[in-house]
Short mmCIF file of C-alpha atoms and ligand atoms in Angstrom, two decimals:
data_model
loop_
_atom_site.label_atom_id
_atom_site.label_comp_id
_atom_site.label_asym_id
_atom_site.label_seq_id
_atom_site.Cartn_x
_atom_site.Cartn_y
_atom_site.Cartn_z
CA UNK A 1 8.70 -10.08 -8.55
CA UNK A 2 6.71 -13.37 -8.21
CA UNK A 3 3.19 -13.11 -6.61
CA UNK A 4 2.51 -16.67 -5.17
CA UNK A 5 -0.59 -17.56 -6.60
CA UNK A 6 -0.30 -20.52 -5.01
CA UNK A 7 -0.06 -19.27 -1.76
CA UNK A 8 -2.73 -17.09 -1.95
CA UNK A 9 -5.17 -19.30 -3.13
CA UNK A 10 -4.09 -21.52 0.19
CA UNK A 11 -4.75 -18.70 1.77
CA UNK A 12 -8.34 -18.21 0.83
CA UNK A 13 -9.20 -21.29 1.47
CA UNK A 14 -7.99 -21.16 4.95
CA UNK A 15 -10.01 -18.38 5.30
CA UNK A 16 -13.55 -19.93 3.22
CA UNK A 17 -13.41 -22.74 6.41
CA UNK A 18 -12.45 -20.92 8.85
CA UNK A 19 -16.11 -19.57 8.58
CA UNK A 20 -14.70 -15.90 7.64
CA UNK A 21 -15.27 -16.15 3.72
CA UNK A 22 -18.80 -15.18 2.50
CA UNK A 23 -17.59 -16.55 -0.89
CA UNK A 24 -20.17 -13.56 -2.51
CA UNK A 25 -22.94 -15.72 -3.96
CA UNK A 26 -20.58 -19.19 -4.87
CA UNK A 27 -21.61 -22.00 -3.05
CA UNK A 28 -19.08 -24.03 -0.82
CA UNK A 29 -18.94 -26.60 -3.32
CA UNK A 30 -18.47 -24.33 -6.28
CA UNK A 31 -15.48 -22.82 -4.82
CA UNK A 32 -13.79 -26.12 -4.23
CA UNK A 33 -13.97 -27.22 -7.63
CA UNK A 34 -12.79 -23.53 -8.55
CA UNK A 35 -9.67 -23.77 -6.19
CA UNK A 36 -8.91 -27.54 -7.09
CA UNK A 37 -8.92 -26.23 -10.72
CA UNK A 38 -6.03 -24.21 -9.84
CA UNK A 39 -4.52 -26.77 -7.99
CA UNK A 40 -3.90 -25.36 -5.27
CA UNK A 41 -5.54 -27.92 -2.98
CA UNK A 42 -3.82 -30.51 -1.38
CA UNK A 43 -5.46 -32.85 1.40
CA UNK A 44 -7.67 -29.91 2.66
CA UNK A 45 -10.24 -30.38 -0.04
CA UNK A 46 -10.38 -34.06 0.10
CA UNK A 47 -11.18 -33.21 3.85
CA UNK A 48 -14.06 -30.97 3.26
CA UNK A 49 -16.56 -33.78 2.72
CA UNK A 50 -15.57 -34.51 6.25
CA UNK A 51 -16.82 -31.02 7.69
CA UNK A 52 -15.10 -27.77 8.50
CA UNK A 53 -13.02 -28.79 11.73
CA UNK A 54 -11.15 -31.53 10.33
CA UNK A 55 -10.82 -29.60 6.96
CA UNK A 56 -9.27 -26.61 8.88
CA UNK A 57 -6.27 -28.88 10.77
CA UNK A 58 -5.54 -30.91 6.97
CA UNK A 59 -5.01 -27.18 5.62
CA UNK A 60 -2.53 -26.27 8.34
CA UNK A 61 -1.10 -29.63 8.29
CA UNK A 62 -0.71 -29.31 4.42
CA UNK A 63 -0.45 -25.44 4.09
CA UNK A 64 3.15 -24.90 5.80
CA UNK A 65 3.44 -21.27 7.75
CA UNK A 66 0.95 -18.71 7.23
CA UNK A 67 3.25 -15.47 7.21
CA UNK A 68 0.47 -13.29 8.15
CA UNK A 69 -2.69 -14.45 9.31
CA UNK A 70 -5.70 -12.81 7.95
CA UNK A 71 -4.45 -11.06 5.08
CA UNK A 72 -5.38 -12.16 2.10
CA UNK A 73 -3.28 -10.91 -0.53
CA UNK A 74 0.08 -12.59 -1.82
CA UNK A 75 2.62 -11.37 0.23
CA UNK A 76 5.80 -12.10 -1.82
CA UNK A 77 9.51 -12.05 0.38
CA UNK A 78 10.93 -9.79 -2.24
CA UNK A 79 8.41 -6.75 -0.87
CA UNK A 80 6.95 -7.55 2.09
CA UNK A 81 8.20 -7.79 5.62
CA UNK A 82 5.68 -9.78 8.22
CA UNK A 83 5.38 -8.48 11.03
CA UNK A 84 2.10 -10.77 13.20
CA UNK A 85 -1.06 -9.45 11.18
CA UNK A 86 0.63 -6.57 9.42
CA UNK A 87 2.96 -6.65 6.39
CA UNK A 88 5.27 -3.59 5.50
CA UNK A 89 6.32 -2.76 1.98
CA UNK A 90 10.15 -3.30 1.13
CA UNK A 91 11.78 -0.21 0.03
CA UNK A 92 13.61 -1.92 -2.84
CA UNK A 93 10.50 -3.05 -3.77
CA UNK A 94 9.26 0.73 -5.09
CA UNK A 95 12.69 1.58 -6.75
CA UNK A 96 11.69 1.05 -10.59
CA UNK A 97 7.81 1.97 -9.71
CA UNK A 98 5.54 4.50 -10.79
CA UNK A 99 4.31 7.36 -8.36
CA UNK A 100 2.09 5.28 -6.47
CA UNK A 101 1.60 2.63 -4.51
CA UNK A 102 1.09 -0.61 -6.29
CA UNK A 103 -2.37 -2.35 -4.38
CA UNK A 104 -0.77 -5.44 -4.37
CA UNK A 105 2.78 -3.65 -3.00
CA UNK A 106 0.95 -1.86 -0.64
CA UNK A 107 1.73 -2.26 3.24
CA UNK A 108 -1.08 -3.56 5.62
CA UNK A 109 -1.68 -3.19 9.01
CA UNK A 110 -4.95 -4.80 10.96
CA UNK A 111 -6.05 -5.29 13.79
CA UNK A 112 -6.93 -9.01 13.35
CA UNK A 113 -8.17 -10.11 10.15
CA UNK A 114 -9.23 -9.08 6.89
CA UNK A 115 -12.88 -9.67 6.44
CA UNK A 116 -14.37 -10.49 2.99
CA UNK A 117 -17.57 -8.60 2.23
CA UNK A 118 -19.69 -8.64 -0.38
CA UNK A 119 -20.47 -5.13 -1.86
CA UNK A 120 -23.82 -5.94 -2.25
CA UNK A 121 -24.72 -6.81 1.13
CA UNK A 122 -22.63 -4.09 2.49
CA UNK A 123 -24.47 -0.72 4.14
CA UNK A 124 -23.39 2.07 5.76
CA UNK A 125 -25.47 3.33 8.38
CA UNK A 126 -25.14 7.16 10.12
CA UNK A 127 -26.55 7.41 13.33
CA UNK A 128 -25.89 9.48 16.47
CA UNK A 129 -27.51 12.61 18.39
CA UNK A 130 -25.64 14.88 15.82
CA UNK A 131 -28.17 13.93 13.27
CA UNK A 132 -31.25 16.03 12.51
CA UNK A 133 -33.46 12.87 12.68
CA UNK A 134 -33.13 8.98 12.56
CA UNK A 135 -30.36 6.96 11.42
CA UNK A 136 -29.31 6.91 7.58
CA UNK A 137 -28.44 3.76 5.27
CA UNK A 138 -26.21 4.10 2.56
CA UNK A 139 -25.62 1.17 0.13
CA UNK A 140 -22.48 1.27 -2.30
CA UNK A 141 -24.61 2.18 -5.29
CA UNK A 142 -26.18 5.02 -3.39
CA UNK A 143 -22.72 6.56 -2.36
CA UNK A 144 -21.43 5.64 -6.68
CA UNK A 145 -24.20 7.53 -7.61
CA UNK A 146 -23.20 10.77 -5.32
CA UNK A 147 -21.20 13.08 -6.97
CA UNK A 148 -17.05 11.26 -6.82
CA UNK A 149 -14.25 12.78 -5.98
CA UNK A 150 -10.09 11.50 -6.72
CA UNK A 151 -7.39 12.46 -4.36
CA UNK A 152 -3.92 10.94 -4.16
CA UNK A 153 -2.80 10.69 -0.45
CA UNK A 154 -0.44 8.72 1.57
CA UNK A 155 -2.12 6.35 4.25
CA UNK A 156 0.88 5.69 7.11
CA UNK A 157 0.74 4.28 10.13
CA UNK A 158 1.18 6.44 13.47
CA UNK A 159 3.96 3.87 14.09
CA UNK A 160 6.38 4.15 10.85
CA UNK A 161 9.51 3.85 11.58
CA UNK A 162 9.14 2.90 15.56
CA UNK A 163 12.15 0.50 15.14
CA UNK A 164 14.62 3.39 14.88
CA UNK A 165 13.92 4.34 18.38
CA UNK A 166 15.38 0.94 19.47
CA UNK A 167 17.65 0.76 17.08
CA UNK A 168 19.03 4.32 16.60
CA UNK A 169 18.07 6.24 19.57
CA UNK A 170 18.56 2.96 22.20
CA UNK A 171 14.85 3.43 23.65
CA UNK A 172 12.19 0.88 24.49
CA UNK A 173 8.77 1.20 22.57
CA UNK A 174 5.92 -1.05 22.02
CA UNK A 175 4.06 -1.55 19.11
CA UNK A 176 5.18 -3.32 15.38
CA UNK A 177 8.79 -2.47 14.94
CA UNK A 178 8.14 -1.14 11.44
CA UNK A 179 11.06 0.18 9.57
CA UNK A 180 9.78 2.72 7.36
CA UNK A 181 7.65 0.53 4.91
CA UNK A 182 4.46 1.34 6.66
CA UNK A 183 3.09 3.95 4.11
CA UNK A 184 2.05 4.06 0.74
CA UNK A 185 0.26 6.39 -1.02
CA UNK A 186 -2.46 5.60 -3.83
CA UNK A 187 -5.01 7.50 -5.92
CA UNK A 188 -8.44 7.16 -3.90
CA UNK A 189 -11.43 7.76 -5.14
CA UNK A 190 -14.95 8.13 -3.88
CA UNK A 191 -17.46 10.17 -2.01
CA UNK A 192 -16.48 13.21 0.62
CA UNK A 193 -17.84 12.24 3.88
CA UNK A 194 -18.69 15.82 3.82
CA UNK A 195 -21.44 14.98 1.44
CA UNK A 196 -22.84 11.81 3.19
CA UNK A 197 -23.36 13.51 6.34
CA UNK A 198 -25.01 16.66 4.40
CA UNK A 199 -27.07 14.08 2.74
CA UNK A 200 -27.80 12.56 6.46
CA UNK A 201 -28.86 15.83 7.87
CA UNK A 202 -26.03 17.54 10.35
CA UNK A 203 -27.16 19.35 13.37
CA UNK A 204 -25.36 22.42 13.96
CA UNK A 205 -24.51 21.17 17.22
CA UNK A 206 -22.87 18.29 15.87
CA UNK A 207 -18.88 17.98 17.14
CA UNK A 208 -17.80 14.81 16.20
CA UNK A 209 -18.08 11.51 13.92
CA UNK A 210 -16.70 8.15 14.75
CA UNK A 211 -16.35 5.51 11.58
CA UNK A 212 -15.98 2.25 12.92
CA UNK A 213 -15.08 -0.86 11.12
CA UNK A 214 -16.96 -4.47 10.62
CA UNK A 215 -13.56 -6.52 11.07
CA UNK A 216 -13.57 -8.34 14.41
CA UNK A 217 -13.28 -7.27 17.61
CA UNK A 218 -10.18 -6.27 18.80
CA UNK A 219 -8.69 -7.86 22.14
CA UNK A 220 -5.27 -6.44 22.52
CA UNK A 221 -1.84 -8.04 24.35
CA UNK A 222 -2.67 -8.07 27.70
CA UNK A 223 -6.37 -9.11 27.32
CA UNK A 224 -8.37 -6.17 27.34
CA UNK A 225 -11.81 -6.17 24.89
CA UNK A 226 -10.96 -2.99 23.01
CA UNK A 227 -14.26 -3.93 20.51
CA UNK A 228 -14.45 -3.26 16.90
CA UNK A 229 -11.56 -0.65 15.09
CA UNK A 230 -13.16 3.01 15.53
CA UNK A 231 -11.36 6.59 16.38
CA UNK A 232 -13.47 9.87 16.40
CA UNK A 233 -12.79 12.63 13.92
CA UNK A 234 -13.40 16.49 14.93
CA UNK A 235 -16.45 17.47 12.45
CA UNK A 236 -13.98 20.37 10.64
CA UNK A 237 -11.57 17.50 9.79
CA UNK A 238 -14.37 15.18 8.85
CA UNK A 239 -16.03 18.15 6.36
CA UNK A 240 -12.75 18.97 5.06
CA UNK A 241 -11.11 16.52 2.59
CA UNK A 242 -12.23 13.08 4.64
CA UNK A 243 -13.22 10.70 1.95
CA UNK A 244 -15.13 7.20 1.60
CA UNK A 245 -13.27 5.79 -0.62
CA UNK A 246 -14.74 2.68 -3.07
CA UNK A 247 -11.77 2.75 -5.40
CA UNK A 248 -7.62 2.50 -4.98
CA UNK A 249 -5.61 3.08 -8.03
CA UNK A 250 -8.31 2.19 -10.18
CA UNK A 251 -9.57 -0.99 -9.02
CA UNK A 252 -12.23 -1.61 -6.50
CA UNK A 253 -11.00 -1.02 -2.91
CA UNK A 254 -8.82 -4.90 -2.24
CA UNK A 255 -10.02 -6.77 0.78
CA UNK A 256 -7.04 -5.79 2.88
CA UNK A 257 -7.48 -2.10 2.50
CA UNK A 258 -11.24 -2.05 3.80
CA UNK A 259 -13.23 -3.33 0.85
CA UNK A 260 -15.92 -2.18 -0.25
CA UNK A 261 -15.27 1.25 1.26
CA UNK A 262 -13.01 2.96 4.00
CA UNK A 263 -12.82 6.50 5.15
CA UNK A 264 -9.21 8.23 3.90
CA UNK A 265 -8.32 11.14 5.87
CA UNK A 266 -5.34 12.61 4.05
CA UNK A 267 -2.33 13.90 6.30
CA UNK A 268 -3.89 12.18 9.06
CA UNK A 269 -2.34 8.93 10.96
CA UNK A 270 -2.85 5.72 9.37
CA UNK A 271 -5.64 4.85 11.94
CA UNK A 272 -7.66 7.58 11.46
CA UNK A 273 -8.72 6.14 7.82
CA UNK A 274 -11.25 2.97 9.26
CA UNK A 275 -11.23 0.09 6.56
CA UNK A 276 -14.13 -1.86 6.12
CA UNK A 277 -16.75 0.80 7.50
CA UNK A 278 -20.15 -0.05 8.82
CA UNK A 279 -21.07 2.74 10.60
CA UNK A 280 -20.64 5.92 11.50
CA UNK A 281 -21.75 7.80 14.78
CA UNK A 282 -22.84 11.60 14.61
CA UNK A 283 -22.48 12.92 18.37
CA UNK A 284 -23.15 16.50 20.02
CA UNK A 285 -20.39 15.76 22.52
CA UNK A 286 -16.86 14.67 22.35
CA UNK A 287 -16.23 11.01 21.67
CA UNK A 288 -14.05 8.81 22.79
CA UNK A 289 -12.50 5.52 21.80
CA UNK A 290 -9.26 3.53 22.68
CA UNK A 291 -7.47 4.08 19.86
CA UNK A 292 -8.01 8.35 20.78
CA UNK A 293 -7.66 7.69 24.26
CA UNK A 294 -4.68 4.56 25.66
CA UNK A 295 -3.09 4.91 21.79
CA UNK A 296 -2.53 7.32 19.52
CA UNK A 297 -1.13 9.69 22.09
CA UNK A 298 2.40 10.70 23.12
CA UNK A 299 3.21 9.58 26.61
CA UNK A 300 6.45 10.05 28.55
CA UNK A 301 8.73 12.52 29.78
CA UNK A 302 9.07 14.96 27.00
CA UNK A 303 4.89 15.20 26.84
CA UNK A 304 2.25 16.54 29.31
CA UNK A 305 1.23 14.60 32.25
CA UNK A 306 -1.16 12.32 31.21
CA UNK A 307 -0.13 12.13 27.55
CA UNK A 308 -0.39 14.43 24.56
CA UNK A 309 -3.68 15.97 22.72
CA UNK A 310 -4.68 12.80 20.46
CA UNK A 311 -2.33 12.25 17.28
CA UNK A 312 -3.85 14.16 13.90
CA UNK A 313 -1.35 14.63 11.32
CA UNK A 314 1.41 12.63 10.31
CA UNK A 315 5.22 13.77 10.85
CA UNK A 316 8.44 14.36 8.17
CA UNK A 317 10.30 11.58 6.61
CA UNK A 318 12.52 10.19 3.70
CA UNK A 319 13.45 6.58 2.84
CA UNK A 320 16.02 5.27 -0.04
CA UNK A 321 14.43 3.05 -2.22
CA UNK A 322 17.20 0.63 -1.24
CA UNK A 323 17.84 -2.83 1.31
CA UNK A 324 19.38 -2.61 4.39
CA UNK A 325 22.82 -3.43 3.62
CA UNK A 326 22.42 -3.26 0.12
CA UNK A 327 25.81 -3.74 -1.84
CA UNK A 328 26.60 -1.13 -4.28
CA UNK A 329 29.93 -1.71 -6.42
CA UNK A 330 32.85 0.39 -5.98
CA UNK A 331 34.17 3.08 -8.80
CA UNK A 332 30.25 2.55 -10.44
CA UNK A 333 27.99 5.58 -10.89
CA UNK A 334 24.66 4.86 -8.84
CA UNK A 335 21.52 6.54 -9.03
CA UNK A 336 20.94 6.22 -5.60
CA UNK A 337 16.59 6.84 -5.50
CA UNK A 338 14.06 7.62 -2.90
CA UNK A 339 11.08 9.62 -1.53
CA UNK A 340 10.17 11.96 1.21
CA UNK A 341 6.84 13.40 2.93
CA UNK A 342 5.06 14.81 5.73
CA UNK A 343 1.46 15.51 7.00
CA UNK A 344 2.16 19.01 7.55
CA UNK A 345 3.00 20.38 4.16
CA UNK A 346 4.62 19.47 1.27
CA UNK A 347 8.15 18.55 1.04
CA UNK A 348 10.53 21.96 -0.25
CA UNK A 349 13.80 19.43 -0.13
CA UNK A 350 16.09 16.88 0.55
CA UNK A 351 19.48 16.52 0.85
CA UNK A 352 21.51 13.64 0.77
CA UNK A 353 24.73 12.00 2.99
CA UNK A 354 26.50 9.96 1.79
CA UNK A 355 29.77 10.06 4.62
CA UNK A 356 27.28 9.52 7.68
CA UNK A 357 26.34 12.71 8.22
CA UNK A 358 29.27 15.13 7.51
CA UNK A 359 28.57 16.85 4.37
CA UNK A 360 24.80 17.19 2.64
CA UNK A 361 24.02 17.53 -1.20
CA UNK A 362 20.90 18.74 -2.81
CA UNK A 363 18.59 15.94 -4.01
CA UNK A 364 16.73 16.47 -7.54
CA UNK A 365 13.05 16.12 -7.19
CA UNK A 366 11.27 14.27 -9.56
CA UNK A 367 7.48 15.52 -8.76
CA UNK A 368 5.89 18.91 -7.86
CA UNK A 369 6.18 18.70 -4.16
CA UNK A 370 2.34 18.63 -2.89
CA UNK A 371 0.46 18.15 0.05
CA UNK A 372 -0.54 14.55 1.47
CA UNK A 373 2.09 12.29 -0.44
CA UNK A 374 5.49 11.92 -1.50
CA UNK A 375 7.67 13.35 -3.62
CA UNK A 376 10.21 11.35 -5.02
CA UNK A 377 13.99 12.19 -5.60
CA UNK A 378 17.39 11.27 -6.86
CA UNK A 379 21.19 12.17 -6.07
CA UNK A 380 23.96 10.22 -8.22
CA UNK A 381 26.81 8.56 -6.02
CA UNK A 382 30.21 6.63 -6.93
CA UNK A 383 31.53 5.39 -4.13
CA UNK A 384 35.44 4.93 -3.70
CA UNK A 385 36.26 3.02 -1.06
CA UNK A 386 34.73 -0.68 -0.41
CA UNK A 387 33.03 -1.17 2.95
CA UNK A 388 30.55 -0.50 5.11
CA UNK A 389 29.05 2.76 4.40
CA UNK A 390 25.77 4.79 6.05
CA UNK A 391 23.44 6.85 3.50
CA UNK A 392 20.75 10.18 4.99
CA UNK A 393 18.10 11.44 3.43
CA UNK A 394 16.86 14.61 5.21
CA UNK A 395 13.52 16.54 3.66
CA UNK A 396 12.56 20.58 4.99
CA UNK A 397 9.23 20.84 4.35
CA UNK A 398 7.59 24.32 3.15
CA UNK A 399 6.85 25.40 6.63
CA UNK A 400 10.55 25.35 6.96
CA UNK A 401 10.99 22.15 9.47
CA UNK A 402 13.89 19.50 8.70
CA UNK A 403 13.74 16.25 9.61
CA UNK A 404 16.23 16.39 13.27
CA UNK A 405 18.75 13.92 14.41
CA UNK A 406 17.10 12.38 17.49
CA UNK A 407 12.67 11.71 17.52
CA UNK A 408 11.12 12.79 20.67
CA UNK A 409 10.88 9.46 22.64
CA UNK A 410 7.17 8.76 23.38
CA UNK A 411 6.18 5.31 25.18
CA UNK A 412 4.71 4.09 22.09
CA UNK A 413 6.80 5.12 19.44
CA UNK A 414 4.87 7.28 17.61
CA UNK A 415 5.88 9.93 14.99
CA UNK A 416 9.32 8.66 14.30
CA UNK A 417 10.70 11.87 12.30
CA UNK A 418 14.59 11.46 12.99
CA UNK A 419 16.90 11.08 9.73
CA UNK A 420 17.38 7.52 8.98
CA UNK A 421 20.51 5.98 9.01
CA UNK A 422 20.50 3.43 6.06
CA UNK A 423 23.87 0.88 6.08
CA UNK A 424 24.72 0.02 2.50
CA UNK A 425 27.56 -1.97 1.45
CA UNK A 426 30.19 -0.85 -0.98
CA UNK A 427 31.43 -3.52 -2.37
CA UNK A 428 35.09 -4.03 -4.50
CA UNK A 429 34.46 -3.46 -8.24
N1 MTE B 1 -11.30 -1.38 10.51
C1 MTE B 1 -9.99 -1.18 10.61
N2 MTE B 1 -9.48 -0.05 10.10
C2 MTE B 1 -8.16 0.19 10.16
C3 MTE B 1 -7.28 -0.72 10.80
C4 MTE B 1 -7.84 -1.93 11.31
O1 MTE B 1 -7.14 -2.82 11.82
N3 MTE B 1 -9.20 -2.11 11.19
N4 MTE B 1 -5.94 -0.40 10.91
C5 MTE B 1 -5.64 1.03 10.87
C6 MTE B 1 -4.24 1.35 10.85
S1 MTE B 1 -3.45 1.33 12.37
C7 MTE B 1 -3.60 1.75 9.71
S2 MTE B 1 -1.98 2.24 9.74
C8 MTE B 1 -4.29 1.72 8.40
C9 MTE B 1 -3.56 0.79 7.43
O2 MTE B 1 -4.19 0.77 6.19
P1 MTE B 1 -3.78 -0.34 5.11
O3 MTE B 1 -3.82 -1.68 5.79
O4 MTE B 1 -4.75 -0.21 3.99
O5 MTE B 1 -2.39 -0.02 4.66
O6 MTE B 1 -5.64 1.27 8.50
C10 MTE B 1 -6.30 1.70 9.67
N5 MTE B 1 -7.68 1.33 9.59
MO1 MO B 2 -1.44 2.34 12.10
#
């Protein structure tokens, strides 16, 4: 795979005058000379002398399309699919990768843009009624110093999948029509919010806790002022196995996934885990935001009047590690690859089709199935006949749920959990 340095660095620099880089302690000028040492400055930095404004239109004049706007990592064609301000991970992209998540494979979804913080300006304050007394500051030394904890878990958005309603099931949703690359699942590792809020002094009253991020403001499609990124936890949830998280696969947290810290909540929908965090509010009474309120709910026929209970933990789902219309050679042995998961408990098996649906074989797992991430599997295949062809992957988790046929339809396309229909190509040997 080639990362685009070039690209990237464009990228940054679009970003440094555009106002939204803090640059962390270089000067202006310093990072000029340190981007036109790379060379990847065209006329923008001969415009700088001139002032921000003009600097800004001779980097879009110069810089070609931005894929995504606001995020900041190289986002390579061969594993990533844009989609506005988000970016989801190519499937073929994982097949000859570890058990996690690469950071720089790893899908993105914001709100507007990523924000660049510097860790050592960055605090977290807890505040709220729930609080024994005043507000609490945190700075990221204080919460490395706390006692750390590791957890691998999957971080998916609510909306994985959402094209396959369209697509499969011939239903109109709104939202990013993700395919399924809107997961990934990495080895966190910081403090449990559990311990912060001890640390901040819980009243017993206490009921909920509401992280909120310092990215900008969101305005959605039609207008509305839906303010910063923020969805309220229930306190068990948030005492349980809710973590701030200041590292991702061993490296400090990236920019796009909420650096310097973000809360993880493992099993949970993708927007429960806040990047970027700033504060947190403590409250003796329910809480409510948009995104547990207008989003994150089911509405439509099949759900209560008035929509669903707010969205908690994710649903059951498998992907092959493959394109869409890949082309597999006839009369070859494949090793045809994937992974499967759910938010409700781990995965007990998969079976594959490879006829469209009329006959099922085992899969052979390749990890201890455990809760909060994937486990990955294999079934060989040597397919006869060139053509068009349509692989399954179905998983039964160990509460003894299979992944169905149809999803539910809900309005916004949440919780797509139907068995994928994947077109591959068999091509003549
Ligand atoms: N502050 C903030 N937190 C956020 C978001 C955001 O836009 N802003 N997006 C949420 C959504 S909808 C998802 S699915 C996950 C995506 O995390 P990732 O971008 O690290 O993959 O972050 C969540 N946390
Ligand atoms: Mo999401």
């Amino acid at each position: 795979m080639t990362i685009d340095e070039r690209l990237y660095d464009r990228r940054r620099l679009r970003q440094f005058l555009d106002g939204r880089a803090r640059a962390e302690g270089i000067d202006r000028r310093a990072l000029l000379r340190l981007l036109a040492a790379g060379g990847a400055l065209g006329a923008a930095g001969a415009a700088l002398g001139a002032g921000a404004p003009g600097a800004r239109a001779a980097s879009r004049a110069t810089g070609g399309a931005d894929p995504a706007p606001g995020i900041v990592k190289p986002l390579p064609e061969d594993a990533f699919v844009v989609h506005g301000t988000n970016a989801e991970t190519r499937w073929s992209a994982l097949r000859e990768v570890g058990y996690h998540t690469p950071n720089e494979l790893f899908f993105v979804r914001n709100h507007t843009v990523t924000p660049t913080i510097a860790a050592e300006d960055w605090r977290l304050t807890v505040w709220g009624g729930g609080l024994r007394g005043g507000a609490v500051e945190f700075g990221l030394d204080e919460l490395r110093a706390l006692p750390a904890t590791v957890h691998t878990a999957a971080v998916e958005c609510a909306g994985n999948g959402r094209s396959f309603f369209t697509s499969q099931q011939g239903e109109t949703v709104s939202g990013t029509a993700w395919k399924l690359g809107a997961i990934g699942v990495a080895r966190w590792r910081g403090v449990r919010l559990a311990e912060v809020l001890r640390r901040a002094g819980l009243r017993r009253d206490a009921v909920d806790v509401q992280p909120r991020g310092l990215d900008d403001p969101y305005e959605d499609s039609s207008g509305n002022q839906l303010g910063r990124v923020r969805r309220p936890l229930p306190l068990a949830k948030a005492l349980d196995d809710v973590l701030l998280a200041y590292e991702m696969n061993g490296e400090p947290l990236p920019p796009d996934h909420g650096h310097p810290v973000r809360v993880v909540v493992p099993s949970w929908i993708g927007i429960a885990s806040i990047k970027w965090v700033g504060d947190i509010e403590v409250s003796t009474e329910p809480l409510y935001s948009p995104w547990n309120t207008d989003l994150y709910r089911l509405f439509g026929p099949d759900h209560p009047e008035g929509g669903s209970a707010p969205l908690t933990r994710q649903t059951l789902k498998s992907a092959f590690e493959l394109d869409w219309d890949a082309p597999l050679v006839a009369g070859e042995r494949h090793r045809l690859t994937g992974r499967s998961w759910s938010g409700n408990a781990p995965v007990r098996s998969v079976e594959v089709s490879v006829d469209g649906g009329a006959s099922w074989r085992p899969a052979r797992l390749r990890d201890t199935p455990r809760a909060d991430r994937w486990v990955r599997w294999s079934v060989p295949w040597t397919p006869t006949t060139p053509g068009p062809a349509t692989l399954l992957a179905r998983a039964t988790d160990a509460t003894g749920a299979r992944q169905p046929e149809r999803a539910t339809f809900n309005e916004q396309g949440y919780l797509f959990n139907a068995v994928v229909r994947h077109p591959v190509v068999v091509t003549a040997g």
